[in-house]
Short mmCIF file of C-alpha atoms in Angstrom, two decimals:
data_model
loop_
_atom_site.label_atom_id
_atom_site.label_comp_id
_atom_site.label_asym_id
_atom_site.label_seq_id
_atom_site.Cartn_x
_atom_site.Cartn_y
_atom_site.Cartn_z
CA MET A 1 -137.59 -24.46 117.47
CA ALA A 2 -133.96 -26.31 117.61
CA SER A 3 -133.14 -27.90 120.94
CA LEU A 4 -130.41 -30.05 122.65
CA SER A 5 -132.10 -33.22 120.60
CA ASP A 6 -130.77 -31.33 117.05
CA TYR A 7 -127.42 -30.64 119.03
CA GLU A 8 -126.87 -34.27 119.80
CA ILE A 9 -127.73 -35.54 116.24
CA LEU A 10 -124.85 -33.43 114.99
CA LEU A 11 -122.19 -34.28 117.75
CA ALA A 12 -122.82 -38.02 117.12
CA PRO A 13 -120.31 -38.08 114.47
CA ALA A 14 -117.66 -36.50 116.25
CA ARG A 15 -118.81 -38.66 119.69
CA GLN A 16 -117.91 -41.76 117.08
CA ARG A 17 -114.66 -40.74 115.84
CA PHE A 18 -113.67 -40.28 119.58
CA ASP A 19 -114.72 -43.93 120.15
CA GLU A 20 -112.43 -45.12 117.98
CA SER A 21 -109.60 -42.46 118.40
CA PHE A 22 -106.03 -43.64 118.92
CA GLY A 23 -106.34 -42.99 122.69
CA VAL A 24 -109.64 -44.44 123.80
CA LYS A 25 -108.79 -47.54 121.91
CA SER A 26 -105.31 -47.77 123.50
CA LEU A 27 -106.70 -47.48 127.06
CA GLN A 28 -109.24 -50.00 126.34
CA ALA A 29 -106.88 -52.55 124.62
CA MET A 30 -103.86 -52.04 127.46
CA GLU A 31 -103.21 -55.40 129.49
CA ASP A 32 -99.78 -54.09 131.00
CA ALA A 33 -99.69 -52.93 134.74
CA THR A 34 -96.38 -50.68 133.69
CA ARG A 35 -97.83 -49.03 130.70
CA ALA A 36 -100.95 -48.06 132.83
CA GLU A 37 -99.09 -46.66 135.56
CA LEU A 38 -97.12 -44.30 133.21
CA PHE A 39 -100.27 -43.46 131.15
CA LEU A 40 -101.86 -42.25 134.65
CA MET A 41 -98.95 -39.83 135.49
CA ASN A 42 -98.50 -38.71 131.98
CA PHE A 43 -102.28 -37.96 132.26
CA CYS A 44 -101.58 -36.15 135.71
CA ALA A 45 -98.82 -34.40 134.52
CA LEU A 46 -99.79 -33.08 131.29
CA GLY A 47 -103.89 -32.52 132.08
CA ALA A 48 -102.73 -29.92 134.77
CA HIS A 49 -101.66 -27.75 131.85
CA MET A 50 -104.87 -28.37 130.81
CA THR A 51 -107.16 -28.10 134.05
CA GLN A 52 -105.32 -25.23 135.90
CA PRO A 53 -106.62 -22.35 133.22
CA VAL A 54 -110.33 -24.02 133.13
CA GLU A 55 -111.71 -21.33 135.71
CA GLY A 56 -109.78 -18.89 134.39
CA TRP A 57 -111.29 -19.72 130.33
CA ILE A 58 -114.72 -20.22 131.96
CA ARG A 59 -115.30 -16.78 133.74
CA ARG A 60 -113.39 -15.00 130.51
CA ALA A 61 -115.86 -16.91 128.45
CA GLY A 62 -118.76 -15.36 130.45
CA VAL A 63 -117.23 -12.15 130.68
CA ARG A 64 -117.50 -12.06 127.04
CA CYS A 65 -121.28 -13.05 126.54
CA GLU A 66 -122.11 -10.46 129.03
CA GLN A 67 -120.33 -7.98 126.49
CA ILE A 68 -122.24 -9.12 123.52
CA GLY A 69 -125.90 -9.19 125.12
CA PHE A 70 -125.94 -13.13 126.17
CA THR A 71 -126.40 -11.82 129.54
CA GLN A 72 -127.94 -15.08 131.17
CA VAL A 73 -125.50 -17.77 129.41
CA GLY A 74 -122.64 -15.26 131.15
CA ARG A 75 -124.07 -15.09 134.77
CA ALA A 76 -124.07 -19.09 134.39
CA LEU A 77 -120.89 -19.48 133.18
CA ALA A 78 -119.75 -17.25 136.06
CA ARG A 79 -121.49 -19.70 138.68
CA HIS A 80 -119.98 -22.42 136.97
CA ALA A 81 -116.40 -21.43 137.01
CA SER A 82 -116.10 -21.30 140.94
CA ALA A 83 -116.79 -25.13 140.64
CA GLU A 84 -114.00 -25.70 138.68
CA ALA A 85 -111.36 -23.82 140.49
CA ASP A 86 -107.98 -25.82 141.89
CA HIS A 87 -109.06 -29.11 140.18
CA HIS A 88 -105.55 -29.29 138.85
CA LEU A 89 -104.55 -29.56 142.73
CA LEU A 90 -106.12 -32.98 142.76
CA MET A 91 -103.83 -34.23 139.62
CA ILE A 92 -100.82 -32.64 141.04
CA ALA A 93 -101.43 -34.45 144.22
CA ASP A 94 -102.54 -37.98 142.39
CA LEU A 95 -99.20 -37.49 140.43
CA ARG A 96 -97.26 -37.27 143.43
CA SER A 97 -98.60 -40.49 144.92
CA LEU A 98 -98.69 -42.27 141.63
CA ALA A 99 -94.80 -41.40 141.47
CA ALA A 100 -94.05 -42.29 144.93
CA ARG A 101 -96.00 -45.89 144.10
CA TRP A 102 -94.09 -46.26 141.11
CA ASN A 103 -90.70 -45.56 142.91
CA ALA A 104 -90.92 -48.21 145.32
CA THR A 105 -91.65 -50.89 142.62
CA HIS A 106 -89.59 -49.06 139.28
CA ALA A 107 -86.64 -47.95 137.90
CA PRO A 108 -85.78 -45.58 136.56
CA SER A 109 -87.37 -43.55 139.30
CA VAL A 110 -89.38 -40.68 138.46
CA ASP A 111 -89.46 -37.04 140.05
CA ALA A 112 -93.42 -35.51 139.96
CA ASP A 113 -91.72 -32.20 139.46
CA ASP A 114 -89.89 -32.88 136.41
CA MET A 115 -92.42 -34.49 135.09
CA LEU A 116 -94.60 -31.34 135.76
CA ASP A 117 -92.26 -29.20 134.08
CA GLN A 118 -91.98 -30.58 131.06
CA ALA A 119 -93.47 -28.80 128.17
CA PRO A 120 -96.75 -29.32 126.92
CA SER A 121 -97.64 -32.01 124.37
CA PRO A 122 -99.25 -31.13 121.14
CA GLY A 123 -102.25 -32.20 122.23
CA VAL A 124 -102.55 -29.98 125.35
CA MET A 125 -101.43 -27.02 123.37
CA THR A 126 -104.88 -27.69 121.08
CA TYR A 127 -106.87 -27.87 123.71
CA CYS A 128 -105.70 -24.82 125.37
CA GLN A 129 -105.61 -23.04 121.96
CA MET A 130 -109.27 -24.49 120.99
CA HIS A 131 -110.34 -22.30 124.57
CA GLU A 132 -108.55 -19.11 123.91
CA GLU A 133 -110.24 -19.29 119.96
CA ASN A 134 -113.41 -19.83 121.64
CA ILE A 135 -113.32 -16.75 124.00
CA ALA A 136 -111.58 -14.31 121.75
CA GLY A 137 -114.06 -15.24 118.88
CA GLU A 138 -117.91 -14.04 117.98
CA THR A 139 -119.38 -16.99 119.93
CA PRO A 140 -117.69 -17.19 123.43
CA PHE A 141 -121.32 -18.87 124.35
CA ALA A 142 -120.14 -21.96 122.85
CA GLN A 143 -118.38 -22.39 125.66
CA VAL A 144 -121.32 -24.30 127.44
CA ALA A 145 -121.04 -26.93 124.52
CA ILE A 146 -116.95 -27.08 125.20
CA GLU A 147 -118.52 -27.73 129.32
CA TYR A 148 -120.96 -29.99 128.11
CA GLU A 149 -118.42 -32.38 126.13
CA ILE A 150 -116.00 -32.62 128.25
CA GLU A 151 -117.66 -32.84 131.67
CA MET A 152 -119.91 -35.68 129.81
CA LEU A 153 -116.47 -37.36 129.28
CA PRO A 154 -116.15 -38.94 132.79
CA LEU A 155 -119.55 -40.37 132.70
CA ARG A 156 -119.40 -42.14 129.48
CA TYR A 157 -115.55 -43.49 130.06
CA GLY A 158 -114.54 -43.17 133.71
CA GLN A 159 -115.82 -46.47 134.25
CA LEU A 160 -113.93 -47.94 131.92
CA VAL A 161 -110.64 -46.19 133.00
CA VAL A 162 -111.39 -47.15 136.70
CA GLY A 163 -112.46 -50.44 136.16
CA ARG A 164 -108.79 -50.93 133.68
CA CYS A 165 -106.88 -49.29 136.65
CA ILE A 166 -108.64 -51.45 139.32
CA GLU A 167 -108.12 -54.49 137.27
CA LEU A 168 -104.55 -53.81 136.45
CA LEU A 169 -102.92 -51.96 139.23
CA GLY A 170 -105.48 -53.40 142.46
CA PRO A 171 -108.31 -51.86 144.03
CA ASP A 172 -105.77 -49.88 146.11
CA ILE A 173 -104.74 -47.61 142.89
CA ILE A 174 -108.07 -45.78 143.69
CA SER A 175 -106.20 -43.53 146.46
CA CYS A 176 -104.26 -41.93 143.09
CA LEU A 177 -107.23 -41.53 141.05
CA SER A 178 -108.88 -38.37 143.18
CA PHE A 179 -109.27 -36.40 140.31
CA ILE A 180 -111.10 -38.81 137.81
CA THR A 181 -113.00 -40.47 140.75
CA LYS A 182 -114.22 -37.54 141.80
CA HIS A 183 -115.32 -35.73 138.31
CA ILE A 184 -117.25 -39.20 137.53
CA ILE A 185 -119.33 -38.18 140.38
CA LEU A 186 -119.18 -34.19 140.52
CA ASP A 187 -119.63 -34.08 136.34
CA GLY A 188 -122.78 -35.81 136.65
CA ALA A 189 -124.65 -33.10 138.39
CA HIS A 190 -122.45 -30.91 136.17
CA THR A 191 -123.55 -32.43 132.92
CA ALA A 192 -127.38 -31.82 134.00
CA LEU A 193 -126.94 -28.24 134.29
CA ASN A 194 -124.97 -27.75 131.18
CA ALA A 195 -127.75 -29.88 129.30
CA ARG A 196 -130.40 -27.56 130.80
CA ALA A 197 -128.27 -24.47 130.04
CA LEU A 198 -127.58 -25.84 126.22
CA ASN A 199 -130.96 -26.46 125.37
CA ASP A 200 -132.07 -23.38 126.74
CA LEU A 201 -129.57 -21.52 124.92
CA ILE A 202 -130.60 -23.18 121.50
CA GLU A 203 -134.05 -22.53 122.33
CA ARG A 204 -133.91 -19.07 122.56
CA ALA A 205 -131.09 -18.76 119.94
CA PRO A 206 -131.82 -21.42 116.92
CA TRP A 207 -129.14 -19.86 114.76
CA SER A 208 -126.42 -20.55 117.62
CA LEU A 209 -126.70 -24.26 117.09
CA SER A 210 -124.28 -24.85 114.10
CA ALA A 211 -121.53 -22.44 116.18
CA LEU A 212 -122.34 -24.98 119.37
CA ALA A 213 -122.61 -27.90 117.64
CA ALA A 214 -118.69 -26.79 116.03
CA ALA A 215 -117.02 -26.29 119.24
CA GLY A 216 -118.76 -29.40 120.71
CA ASP A 217 -116.57 -31.01 117.75
CA ALA A 218 -113.68 -29.09 118.30
CA SER A 219 -113.29 -30.23 121.92
CA LEU A 220 -113.91 -33.90 121.04
CA VAL A 221 -111.05 -33.72 118.58
CA ALA A 222 -108.80 -32.06 121.24
CA TYR A 223 -109.09 -34.13 124.13
CA PRO A 224 -108.39 -37.63 122.44
CA SER A 225 -105.26 -35.78 120.90
CA PHE A 226 -104.20 -35.32 124.42
CA LEU A 227 -104.77 -38.97 125.23
CA GLY A 228 -102.94 -40.02 122.70
CA ASP A 229 -100.12 -37.81 123.60
CA CYS A 230 -100.08 -39.84 127.00
CA VAL A 231 -100.41 -43.19 126.03
CA ARG A 232 -97.39 -42.52 123.47
CA LEU A 233 -95.06 -41.07 126.21
CA ALA A 234 -96.09 -44.20 128.20
CA ASP A 235 -95.15 -46.51 125.17
CA MET A 236 -91.62 -44.92 125.12
CA GLN A 237 -90.85 -44.74 128.88
CA ALA A 238 -92.04 -48.18 129.24
CA LYS A 239 -89.10 -49.89 127.20
CA GLY A 240 -86.78 -48.40 129.68
CA ALA A 241 -88.88 -49.21 132.74
CA GLN A 242 -87.52 -52.17 134.84
CA SER A 243 -89.16 -53.61 137.82
CA HIS A 244 -88.06 -54.78 141.12
CA CYS A 245 -89.60 -57.12 143.55
CA VAL A 246 -90.45 -54.91 146.68
CA PRO A 247 -93.59 -55.43 148.78
CA ARG A 248 -95.75 -52.95 148.11
CA ALA A 249 -97.81 -51.88 151.52
CA SER A 250 -101.56 -52.34 151.01
CA LEU A 251 -104.99 -52.74 153.00
CA SER A 252 -106.20 -56.10 153.91
CA TRP A 253 -109.57 -56.88 154.53
CA ARG A 254 -112.09 -59.05 157.18
CA LEU A 255 -115.55 -59.58 156.92
CA LYS A 256 -117.15 -60.11 160.54
CA GLU A 257 -120.59 -62.14 160.74
CA PRO A 258 -122.92 -61.84 164.09
CA PRO A 259 -121.60 -64.32 166.32
CA GLY A 260 -122.76 -67.85 166.06
CA TRP A 261 -122.84 -67.54 162.00
CA LYS A 262 -120.71 -70.09 159.91
CA LEU A 263 -118.38 -66.84 158.70
CA ASP A 264 -116.52 -66.08 161.44
CA ARG A 265 -113.36 -68.39 161.17
CA ASP A 266 -110.38 -66.36 162.66
CA ASN A 267 -109.45 -67.98 165.52
CA ASN A 268 -106.30 -65.82 165.95
CA ARG A 269 -108.76 -62.76 167.13
CA SER A 270 -111.00 -62.94 169.41
CA THR A 271 -114.33 -61.35 169.30
CA LEU A 272 -113.28 -58.93 171.93
CA ASP A 273 -110.53 -57.84 170.17
CA TRP A 274 -111.48 -57.05 166.97
CA LEU A 275 -114.72 -55.40 168.23
CA ALA A 276 -113.15 -53.04 170.73
CA GLU A 277 -110.42 -52.10 167.95
CA VAL A 278 -114.15 -51.11 165.98
CA ARG A 279 -115.40 -49.48 168.63
CA ALA A 280 -112.28 -47.15 169.89
CA LEU A 281 -111.94 -46.58 166.09
CA ARG A 282 -115.52 -45.32 165.57
CA GLY A 283 -114.97 -43.40 169.00
CA LYS A 284 -111.67 -41.41 167.34
CA ALA A 285 -113.46 -40.32 164.47
CA PHE A 286 -116.61 -39.10 165.64
CA TYR A 287 -115.21 -37.40 168.71
CA GLU A 288 -113.51 -35.24 166.01
CA GLY A 289 -111.17 -33.13 168.64
CA GLY A 290 -113.87 -32.76 171.12
CA ARG A 291 -116.66 -31.66 168.72
CA ARG A 292 -118.90 -34.45 170.01
CA PRO A 293 -117.47 -35.28 173.83
CA ALA A 294 -120.01 -38.13 174.32
CA PHE A 295 -117.54 -40.80 172.12
CA ARG A 296 -114.94 -40.38 174.58
CA THR A 297 -114.85 -42.14 178.19
CA PRO A 298 -113.88 -39.95 181.86
CA ALA A 299 -110.49 -42.17 181.23
CA GLY A 300 -109.38 -40.31 178.27
CA ALA A 301 -110.73 -43.46 175.71
CA PHE A 302 -112.22 -42.98 172.55
CA LEU A 303 -114.93 -45.54 172.70
CA ASP A 304 -118.29 -46.47 170.36
CA PRO A 305 -120.36 -48.63 171.89
CA ASP A 306 -123.33 -49.81 170.42
CA PRO A 307 -126.04 -52.68 171.05
CA ILE A 308 -126.13 -53.34 167.14
CA ASP A 309 -122.78 -54.39 166.75
CA ARG A 310 -123.55 -58.22 167.79
CA HIS A 311 -126.38 -58.05 165.26
CA ALA A 312 -124.23 -56.75 162.25
CA PHE A 313 -121.99 -57.62 159.70
CA HIS A 314 -119.27 -55.70 160.02
CA VAL A 315 -116.14 -54.58 156.80
CA LEU A 316 -112.71 -54.13 158.23
CA ALA A 317 -109.84 -52.67 156.63
CA TYR A 318 -106.21 -53.19 158.31
CA ASP A 319 -102.85 -51.34 157.20
CA GLY A 320 -100.81 -53.82 158.36
CA SER A 321 -102.05 -54.88 161.56
CA LYS A 322 -103.56 -51.13 162.30
CA LEU A 323 -107.57 -51.14 161.51
CA VAL A 324 -107.77 -47.98 159.50
CA GLY A 325 -111.60 -48.28 158.34
CA CYS A 326 -114.79 -49.99 159.09
CA VAL A 327 -118.39 -49.99 158.15
CA ARG A 328 -121.49 -52.16 159.58
CA LEU A 329 -124.21 -53.51 157.96
CA TYR A 330 -127.25 -54.37 160.05
CA HIS A 331 -130.51 -56.60 158.50
CA LEU A 332 -133.30 -55.36 160.55
CA ASP A 333 -134.39 -57.45 163.20
CA ARG A 334 -137.58 -57.33 164.73
CA ASP A 335 -135.84 -59.17 168.01
CA GLY A 336 -133.09 -56.89 168.05
CA PRO A 337 -132.48 -53.33 169.13
CA ALA A 338 -133.96 -50.83 166.59
CA CYS A 339 -131.51 -49.42 164.42
CA LEU A 340 -129.87 -45.88 164.50
CA THR A 341 -132.09 -44.94 161.92
CA GLU A 342 -135.22 -45.63 163.93
CA LYS A 343 -133.56 -44.11 166.84
CA THR A 344 -132.74 -41.19 165.08
CA LEU A 345 -136.61 -40.27 163.55
CA GLY A 346 -138.22 -42.15 166.46
CA ALA A 347 -140.76 -45.06 165.80
CA GLU A 348 -143.50 -43.22 164.43
CA MET A 349 -141.55 -41.16 161.52
CA PHE A 350 -139.49 -44.59 160.97
CA SER A 351 -142.90 -46.58 160.26
CA GLN A 352 -143.56 -43.39 157.77
CA MET A 353 -140.39 -44.02 156.08
CA LEU A 354 -141.12 -47.65 155.75
CA ARG A 355 -144.62 -46.89 154.20
CA ILE A 356 -143.05 -44.43 151.84
CA LEU A 357 -140.82 -47.24 150.67
CA GLY A 358 -143.19 -50.03 150.78
CA ALA A 359 -140.94 -52.05 152.68
CA ARG A 360 -141.52 -54.04 155.65
CA HIS A 361 -139.17 -53.98 158.39
CA ASP A 362 -137.40 -57.01 157.78
CA GLU A 363 -136.86 -55.78 154.01
CA ILE A 364 -134.33 -53.18 154.93
CA VAL A 365 -130.53 -53.49 155.81
CA GLU A 366 -129.08 -50.32 157.22
CA ILE A 367 -125.87 -49.26 156.21
CA GLY A 368 -123.74 -47.40 158.71
CA ARG A 369 -120.71 -46.05 161.29
CA TRP A 370 -118.85 -45.72 157.92
CA VAL A 371 -115.52 -44.61 158.91
CA VAL A 372 -112.08 -44.13 158.12
CA ASP A 373 -109.04 -43.49 160.66
CA PRO A 374 -108.74 -39.68 160.59
CA GLU A 375 -104.80 -40.29 160.94
CA TYR A 376 -104.81 -42.50 157.75
CA ARG A 377 -107.29 -40.03 155.90
CA ALA A 378 -104.85 -37.16 156.36
CA LYS A 379 -101.87 -39.20 155.43
CA ASN A 380 -103.58 -40.62 152.25
CA ARG A 381 -106.33 -38.43 151.20
CA ASP A 382 -108.88 -41.23 152.11
CA PHE A 383 -110.58 -40.95 149.27
CA GLY A 384 -109.90 -44.86 147.95
CA LEU A 385 -110.97 -46.08 151.10
CA SER A 386 -114.17 -44.48 151.76
CA VAL A 387 -114.75 -45.89 148.52
CA GLN A 388 -113.61 -49.48 148.76
CA LEU A 389 -115.60 -49.50 151.97
CA ALA A 390 -118.70 -48.22 150.34
CA ALA A 391 -118.63 -50.86 147.57
CA ALA A 392 -117.60 -53.61 150.16
CA SER A 393 -120.80 -52.65 152.11
CA ALA A 394 -123.01 -52.43 148.61
CA ALA A 395 -121.65 -56.10 147.93
CA VAL A 396 -122.66 -57.22 151.40
CA ALA A 397 -126.01 -55.90 151.03
CA ASP A 398 -127.06 -57.05 147.74
CA ALA A 399 -125.64 -60.48 149.18
CA ILE A 400 -127.62 -60.49 151.97
CA GLY A 401 -130.75 -59.52 149.73
CA LYS A 402 -130.22 -62.64 147.15
CA ALA A 403 -129.25 -64.80 149.49
CA SER A 404 -132.18 -64.63 151.97
CA GLY A 405 -134.96 -63.64 149.47
CA THR A 406 -136.26 -61.69 152.13
CA LEU A 407 -135.13 -58.52 151.05
CA HIS A 408 -136.50 -55.97 147.78
CA GLY A 409 -133.01 -54.42 147.97
CA PHE A 410 -133.64 -51.48 149.90
CA ALA A 411 -130.37 -50.37 152.23
CA ILE A 412 -130.88 -47.36 154.43
CA CYS A 413 -128.44 -45.09 155.87
CA GLY A 414 -128.32 -42.00 157.95
CA ALA A 415 -125.46 -39.39 157.00
CA GLY A 416 -124.14 -36.34 158.73
CA THR A 417 -125.12 -32.88 157.10
CA ARG A 418 -122.49 -30.74 158.60
CA ASP A 419 -119.33 -32.18 156.97
CA ARG A 420 -121.42 -32.92 153.41
CA GLN A 421 -121.27 -36.83 154.37
CA ASP A 422 -124.74 -36.63 152.66
CA ARG A 423 -123.88 -35.16 149.89
CA MET A 424 -120.64 -37.47 149.25
CA LEU A 425 -123.08 -40.41 149.72
CA THR A 426 -125.78 -38.89 147.21
CA ARG A 427 -122.96 -38.93 144.83
CA LEU A 428 -122.39 -42.22 144.90
CA GLY A 429 -126.04 -42.83 144.05
CA MET A 430 -127.95 -43.31 147.50
CA ALA A 431 -131.25 -40.90 147.58
CA PRO A 432 -133.16 -38.91 149.92
CA ILE A 433 -136.52 -40.19 151.19
CA ALA A 434 -139.29 -37.90 150.13
CA GLY A 435 -141.02 -36.70 152.83
CA ILE A 436 -138.00 -37.54 155.60
CA GLY A 437 -136.27 -34.67 156.23
CA PRO A 438 -133.02 -33.94 157.97
CA VAL A 439 -133.10 -34.53 161.77
CA TYR A 440 -131.01 -32.92 164.75
CA CYS A 441 -128.93 -35.31 166.61
CA GLU A 442 -127.94 -33.73 169.73
CA LYS A 443 -125.09 -37.09 170.53
CA TYR A 444 -124.03 -36.27 167.04
CA ARG A 445 -124.09 -32.12 167.06
CA ASP A 446 -125.28 -32.39 163.84
CA ALA A 447 -128.70 -32.70 161.19
CA ILE A 448 -128.70 -36.31 160.19
CA SER A 449 -129.99 -36.64 156.75
CA VAL A 450 -131.78 -40.59 155.97
CA LEU A 451 -130.80 -41.83 152.60
CA CYS A 452 -131.97 -44.97 150.59
CA CYS A 453 -130.93 -47.08 147.45
CA SER A 454 -133.59 -49.76 146.32
CA SER A 455 -131.20 -51.09 143.77
CA ALA A 456 -127.38 -51.76 142.78
CA GLN A 457 -128.13 -50.60 139.17
CA ARG A 458 -128.80 -46.64 140.80
CA LEU A 459 -125.46 -46.91 142.38
CA SER A 460 -122.40 -44.20 140.52
CA PRO A 461 -120.49 -45.86 137.70
CA LEU A 462 -117.34 -45.36 140.44
CA LEU A 463 -119.09 -47.94 142.80
CA THR A 464 -120.98 -50.47 140.58
CA GLY A 465 -117.17 -50.94 138.81
CA LEU A 466 -115.33 -51.79 142.09
CA ILE A 467 -118.56 -54.03 144.18
CA ASP A 468 -117.22 -57.35 142.50
CA LYS A 469 -113.86 -56.57 143.21
CA MET A 470 -114.25 -55.82 146.87
CA ALA A 471 -116.44 -58.91 147.14
CA GLU A 472 -113.27 -60.43 146.16
CA LYS A 473 -111.22 -58.72 148.52
CA ILE A 474 -113.02 -59.14 151.28
CA GLY A 475 -114.00 -62.70 150.70
CA LEU A 476 -117.57 -62.45 150.34
CA PHE A 477 -118.12 -65.27 147.68
CA ASN A 478 -116.09 -67.87 149.55
CA ALA A 479 -117.60 -66.65 153.18
CA LEU A 480 -121.00 -67.26 152.23
CA GLY A 481 -120.68 -70.84 150.83
CA ASP A 482 -124.06 -71.92 149.44
CA PRO A 483 -126.44 -69.17 148.98
CA PHE A 484 -129.40 -71.10 150.11
CA LEU A 485 -127.84 -71.82 153.64
CA PHE A 486 -126.61 -68.85 153.89
CA GLY A 487 -130.03 -67.66 153.34
CA GLN A 488 -131.65 -70.19 155.91
CA GLU A 489 -129.21 -68.58 158.51
CA LEU A 490 -130.31 -65.43 157.60
CA VAL A 491 -134.07 -65.73 157.87
CA GLN A 492 -133.64 -67.89 161.08
CA ARG A 493 -133.13 -65.42 164.41
CA ARG A 494 -129.32 -65.11 165.32
CA ASP A 495 -127.49 -65.90 168.44
CA PRO A 496 -126.15 -62.84 170.02
CA GLY A 497 -123.40 -64.94 170.90
CA SER A 498 -120.55 -63.64 173.08
CA TYR A 499 -120.32 -59.94 172.21
CA PRO A 500 -120.11 -57.61 175.18
CA ALA A 501 -123.31 -55.77 176.14
CA GLY A 502 -124.09 -52.37 175.08
#
């Protein structure tokens, strides 16, 4: 019986050609920030022409499959089509953000609408024609192979593209890459589904293998043609581009440690100042227009007081002088307060969780209070800041473990399920703990799912490509100094210092 492994063998030469294509090689070798920004704008502008029809292509292929007797494949494609709806809007939003970013520092200025109105490039037309010919042909089920190959590209190349963009343009570029970053996360699950569908199809109809391989091959010819068009346009446009020195607004970062530790050298802001800001921001985010009334005082102020704060590390993100994001890391301390996970689960279930993980109490870092200012989120689409906070927390958790020698890499967090924060975190690499189901918490008006990560290697490529950059951004390496001395401080019980109570 033929199977997916036979398909993989047939596609190996096409994937090798893709790796060696002009577009991919150019991206790997790109060293110029101007060309990188122009490439991204062309990628979004031209890519929107290719992405908008995807839902319709998949749905029409599904209908054709049912017409020729491939009912199961047709229904699977119909289900998958809905997941592809409106993804071109991400590209358009990214293009507008990239254009605004470019216009702040470069001339001539670019107009996002003009770029969207430009004629499709030869690569785009080839890509669209490939889909139309497949749907109209005798083997519409080959759409499964096309989806399999295209949705594997973010997994194979997403980290490369994001990493190069961060290296050339800085971590703030993440906020302009929602299409790429979300597909790195989403297409992992899609690829697994496509692989099962492809394998089932080949096993049921071995004669379909050649048609599937041909469609997969064609997709890996059309897509690099599109990438090459984007590179050529960027190269041409870069010749007439001029940059001018306009300070670009960017986030600034601070790492705060439990009081009495050597990291807190910022004498310009008192402990009370920054902690009050953190608690007010968290209260504002958690209050959510009245959904969680516990986070607003009778006087109308937003507030999230928590005794864990004085035992925890905090990563803070500022837009100018305004705090817009924060995340907290608590290395569990038997002499300190119970962590939020223990409070949520209860002592008995928390002990059960430790047994499942095979971990001691002091081998755990809890990551929590992962918050972005709602106003900043609405204005900036937030995704970049959320991911940067997550990467920064991963860097700090990893540093705590390596420096102290007492951790085995366990990081846990409680995530709400109503707004799908738990899904976001699982896509970044966290995983549910077997046997520990969501627990409803009245204070948050939500069912809280407990997630865990035992190793940075298990994290999404989106995060692993950003962790070192964020460690540098928050000054982690400079702050920790001698890892041995830092480890000594971790092992010793910490003086809670002068944080306000509660």
